[in-house]
GROMACS .gro file of C-alpha atoms in nm:
model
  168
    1UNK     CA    1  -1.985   0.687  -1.428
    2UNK     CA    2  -1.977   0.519  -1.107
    3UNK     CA    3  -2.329   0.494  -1.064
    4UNK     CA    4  -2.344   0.321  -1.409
    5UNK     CA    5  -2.057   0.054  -1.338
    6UNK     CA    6  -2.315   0.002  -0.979
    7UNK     CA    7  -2.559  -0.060  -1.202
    8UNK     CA    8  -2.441  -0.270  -1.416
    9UNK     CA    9  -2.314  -0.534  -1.178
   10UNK     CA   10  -2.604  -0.466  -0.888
   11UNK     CA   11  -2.785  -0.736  -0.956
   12UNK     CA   12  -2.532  -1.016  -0.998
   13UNK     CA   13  -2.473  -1.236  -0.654
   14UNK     CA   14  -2.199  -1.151  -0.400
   15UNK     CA   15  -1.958  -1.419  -0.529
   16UNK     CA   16  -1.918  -1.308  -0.849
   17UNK     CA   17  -1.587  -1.239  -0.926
   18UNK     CA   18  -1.680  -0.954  -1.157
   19UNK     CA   19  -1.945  -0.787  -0.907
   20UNK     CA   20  -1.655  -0.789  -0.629
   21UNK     CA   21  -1.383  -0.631  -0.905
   22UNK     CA   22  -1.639  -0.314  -1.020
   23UNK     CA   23  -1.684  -0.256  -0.644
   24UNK     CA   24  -1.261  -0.240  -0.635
   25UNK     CA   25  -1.246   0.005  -0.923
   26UNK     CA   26  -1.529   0.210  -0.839
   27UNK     CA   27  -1.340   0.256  -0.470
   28UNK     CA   28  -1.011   0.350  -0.649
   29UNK     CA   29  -1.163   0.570  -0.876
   30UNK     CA   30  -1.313   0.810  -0.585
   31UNK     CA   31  -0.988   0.769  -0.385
   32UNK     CA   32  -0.814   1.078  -0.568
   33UNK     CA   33  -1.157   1.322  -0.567
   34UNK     CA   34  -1.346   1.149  -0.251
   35UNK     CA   35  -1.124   0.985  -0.085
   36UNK     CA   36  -1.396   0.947   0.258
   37UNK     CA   37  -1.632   0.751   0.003
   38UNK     CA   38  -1.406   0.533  -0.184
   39UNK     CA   39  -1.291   0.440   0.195
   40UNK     CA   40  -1.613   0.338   0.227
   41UNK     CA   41  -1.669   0.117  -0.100
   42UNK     CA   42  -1.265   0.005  -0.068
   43UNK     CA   43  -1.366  -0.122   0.270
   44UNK     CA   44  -1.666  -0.304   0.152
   45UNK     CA   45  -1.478  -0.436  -0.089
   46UNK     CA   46  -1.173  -0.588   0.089
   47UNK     CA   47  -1.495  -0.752   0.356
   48UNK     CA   48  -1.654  -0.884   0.029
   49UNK     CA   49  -1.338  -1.044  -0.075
   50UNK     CA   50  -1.251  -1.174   0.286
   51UNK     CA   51  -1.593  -1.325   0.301
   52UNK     CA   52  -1.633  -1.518  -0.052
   53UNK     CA   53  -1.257  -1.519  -0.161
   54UNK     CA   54  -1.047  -1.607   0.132
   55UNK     CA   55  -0.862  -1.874  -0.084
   56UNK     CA   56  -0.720  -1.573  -0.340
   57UNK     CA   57  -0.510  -1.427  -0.088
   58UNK     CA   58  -0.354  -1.218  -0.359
   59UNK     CA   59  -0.662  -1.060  -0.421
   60UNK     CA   60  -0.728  -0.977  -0.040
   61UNK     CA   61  -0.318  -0.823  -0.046
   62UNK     CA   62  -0.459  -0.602  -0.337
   63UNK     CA   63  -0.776  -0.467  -0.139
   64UNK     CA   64  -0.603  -0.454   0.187
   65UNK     CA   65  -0.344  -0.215  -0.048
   66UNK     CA   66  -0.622   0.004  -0.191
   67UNK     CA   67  -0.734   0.077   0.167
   68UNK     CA   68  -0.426   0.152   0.306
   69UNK     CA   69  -0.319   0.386   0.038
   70UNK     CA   70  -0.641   0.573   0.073
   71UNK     CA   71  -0.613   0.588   0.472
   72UNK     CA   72  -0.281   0.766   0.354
   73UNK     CA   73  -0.438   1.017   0.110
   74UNK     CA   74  -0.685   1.091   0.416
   75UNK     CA   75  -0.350   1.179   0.610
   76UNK     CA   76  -0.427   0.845   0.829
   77UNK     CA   77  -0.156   0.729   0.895
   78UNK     CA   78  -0.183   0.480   1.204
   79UNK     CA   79  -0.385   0.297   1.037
   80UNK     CA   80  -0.225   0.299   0.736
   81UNK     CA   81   0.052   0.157   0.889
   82UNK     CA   82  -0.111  -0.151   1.059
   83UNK     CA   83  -0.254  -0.219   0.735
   84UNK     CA   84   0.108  -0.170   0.535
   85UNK     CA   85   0.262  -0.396   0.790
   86UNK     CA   86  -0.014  -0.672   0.745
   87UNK     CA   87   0.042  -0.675   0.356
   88UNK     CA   88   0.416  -0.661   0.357
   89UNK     CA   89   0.421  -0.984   0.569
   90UNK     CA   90   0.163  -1.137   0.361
   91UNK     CA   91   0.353  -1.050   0.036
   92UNK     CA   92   0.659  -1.156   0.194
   93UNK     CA   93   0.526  -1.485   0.314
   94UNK     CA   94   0.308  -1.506  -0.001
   95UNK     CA   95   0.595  -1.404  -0.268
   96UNK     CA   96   0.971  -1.360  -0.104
   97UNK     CA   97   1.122  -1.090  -0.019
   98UNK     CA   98   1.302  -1.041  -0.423
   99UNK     CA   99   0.899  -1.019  -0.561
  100UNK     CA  100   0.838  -0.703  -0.727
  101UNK     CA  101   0.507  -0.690  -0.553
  102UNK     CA  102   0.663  -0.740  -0.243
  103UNK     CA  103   0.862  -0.412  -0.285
  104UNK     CA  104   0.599  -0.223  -0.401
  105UNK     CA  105   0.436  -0.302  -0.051
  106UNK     CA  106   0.789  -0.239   0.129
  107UNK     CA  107   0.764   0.165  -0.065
  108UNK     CA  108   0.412   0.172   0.042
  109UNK     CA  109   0.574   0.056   0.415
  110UNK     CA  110   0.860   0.274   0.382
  111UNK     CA  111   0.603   0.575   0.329
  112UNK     CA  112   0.369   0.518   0.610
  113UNK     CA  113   0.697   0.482   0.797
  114UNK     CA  114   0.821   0.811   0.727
  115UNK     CA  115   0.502   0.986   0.742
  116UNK     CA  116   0.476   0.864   1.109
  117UNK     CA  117   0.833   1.034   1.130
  118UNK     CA  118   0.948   0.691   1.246
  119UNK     CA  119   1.288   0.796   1.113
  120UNK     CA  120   1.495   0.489   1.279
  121UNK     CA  121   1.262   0.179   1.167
  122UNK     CA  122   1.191   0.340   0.838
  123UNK     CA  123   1.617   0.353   0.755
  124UNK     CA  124   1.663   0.024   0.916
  125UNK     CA  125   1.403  -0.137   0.665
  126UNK     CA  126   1.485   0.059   0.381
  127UNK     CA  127   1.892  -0.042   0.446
  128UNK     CA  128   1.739  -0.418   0.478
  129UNK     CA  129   1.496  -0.362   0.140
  130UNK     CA  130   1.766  -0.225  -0.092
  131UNK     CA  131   1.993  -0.503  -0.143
  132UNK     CA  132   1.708  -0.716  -0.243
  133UNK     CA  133   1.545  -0.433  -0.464
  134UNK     CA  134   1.874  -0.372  -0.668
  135UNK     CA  135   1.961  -0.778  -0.751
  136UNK     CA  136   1.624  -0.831  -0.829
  137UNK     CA  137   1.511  -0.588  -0.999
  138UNK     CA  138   1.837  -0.355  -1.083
  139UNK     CA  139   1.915  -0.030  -0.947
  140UNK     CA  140   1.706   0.139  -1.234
  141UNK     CA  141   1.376   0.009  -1.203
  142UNK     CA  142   1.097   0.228  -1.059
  143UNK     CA  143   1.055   0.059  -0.727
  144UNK     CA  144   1.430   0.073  -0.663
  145UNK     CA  145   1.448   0.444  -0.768
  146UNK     CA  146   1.118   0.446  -0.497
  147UNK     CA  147   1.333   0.290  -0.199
  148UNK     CA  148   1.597   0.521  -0.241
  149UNK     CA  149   1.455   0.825  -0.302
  150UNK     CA  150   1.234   0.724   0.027
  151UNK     CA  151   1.592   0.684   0.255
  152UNK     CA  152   1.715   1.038   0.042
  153UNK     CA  153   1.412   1.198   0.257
  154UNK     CA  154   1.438   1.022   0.553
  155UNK     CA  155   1.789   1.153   0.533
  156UNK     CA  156   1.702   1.490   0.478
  157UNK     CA  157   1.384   1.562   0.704
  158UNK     CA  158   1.545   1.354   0.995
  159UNK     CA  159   1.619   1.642   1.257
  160UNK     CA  160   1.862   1.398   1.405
  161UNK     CA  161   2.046   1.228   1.168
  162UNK     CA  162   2.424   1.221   1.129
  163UNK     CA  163   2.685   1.300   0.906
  164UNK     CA  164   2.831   0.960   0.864
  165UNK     CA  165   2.480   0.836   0.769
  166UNK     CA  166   2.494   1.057   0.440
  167UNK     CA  167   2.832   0.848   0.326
  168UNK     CA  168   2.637   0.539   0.329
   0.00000   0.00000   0.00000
């Protein structure tokens, strides 16, 4: 199915919009089942977008997201974390800090975070995200439920946490 979607759009130019969107999907489709290949296409596809589409910085936020998630799945996390650092700014700077989309990228954050057992920055930012996550978007949306269930674990796999940091 892949191959087909190549084909399809292989002979369009560069800078087509459509071209550069099939080379997205066809990335994120692999991530689950071959995640070292769709790093490969994800990558081309974020430098495709950086090169012809450096005005839609939205779109680059995307890619740059695809990319980091599958460095996660591929366990790395280093430079997952650059890369979730990079598109939380940009969302921030891009959307505020209430933007759904910029607390999706603060969960992705939060996860690289505590993957890296960075225990201490990953409560500090998820005790800075969670005010803004519940006005905006109420304390049962997904992305809220996301935040906290990311500070629950953080809580619970933290060899040196506290007591008084469970009454919080």
């Amino acid at each position: 199915l892949g191959w087909a979607a190549w084909k399809t759009y292989l002979g369009r130019p560069e800078t087509d919009g459509t071209r550069c969107l099939a080379i997205g999907v066809i990335g994120s489709a692999f991530r689950e089942f071959r995640p070292e290949e769709a790093l490969q296409v994800l990558k081309s596809s974020l430098a495709l977008r950086r090169r012809h589409f450096s005005h839609d910085e939205p779109a680059i936020l995307s890619a740059q997201t695809n990319v980091a998630c599958c460095l996660g799945n591929l366990r790395r996390h280093d430079e997952a974390l650059v890369l979730a650092r990079e598109i939380y700014a940009g969302k921030m700077a891009l959307l505020g800090v209430s933007h759904e989309n910029t607390i999706g990228s603060g969960c992705n954050l939060a996860a690289s975070l505590t993957a890296l057992r960075l225990w201490d920055e990953a409560k500090t930012f998820l005790h800075d995200q969670l005010p803004a996550a519940r006005r905006s978007l109420g304390t049962d949306h997904d992305l809220t439920l996301c935040l906290n269930e990311s500070l629950a674990g953080i809580l619970a796999y933290n060899p040196d946490r506290t007591r008084d940091e469970f009454a919080r």
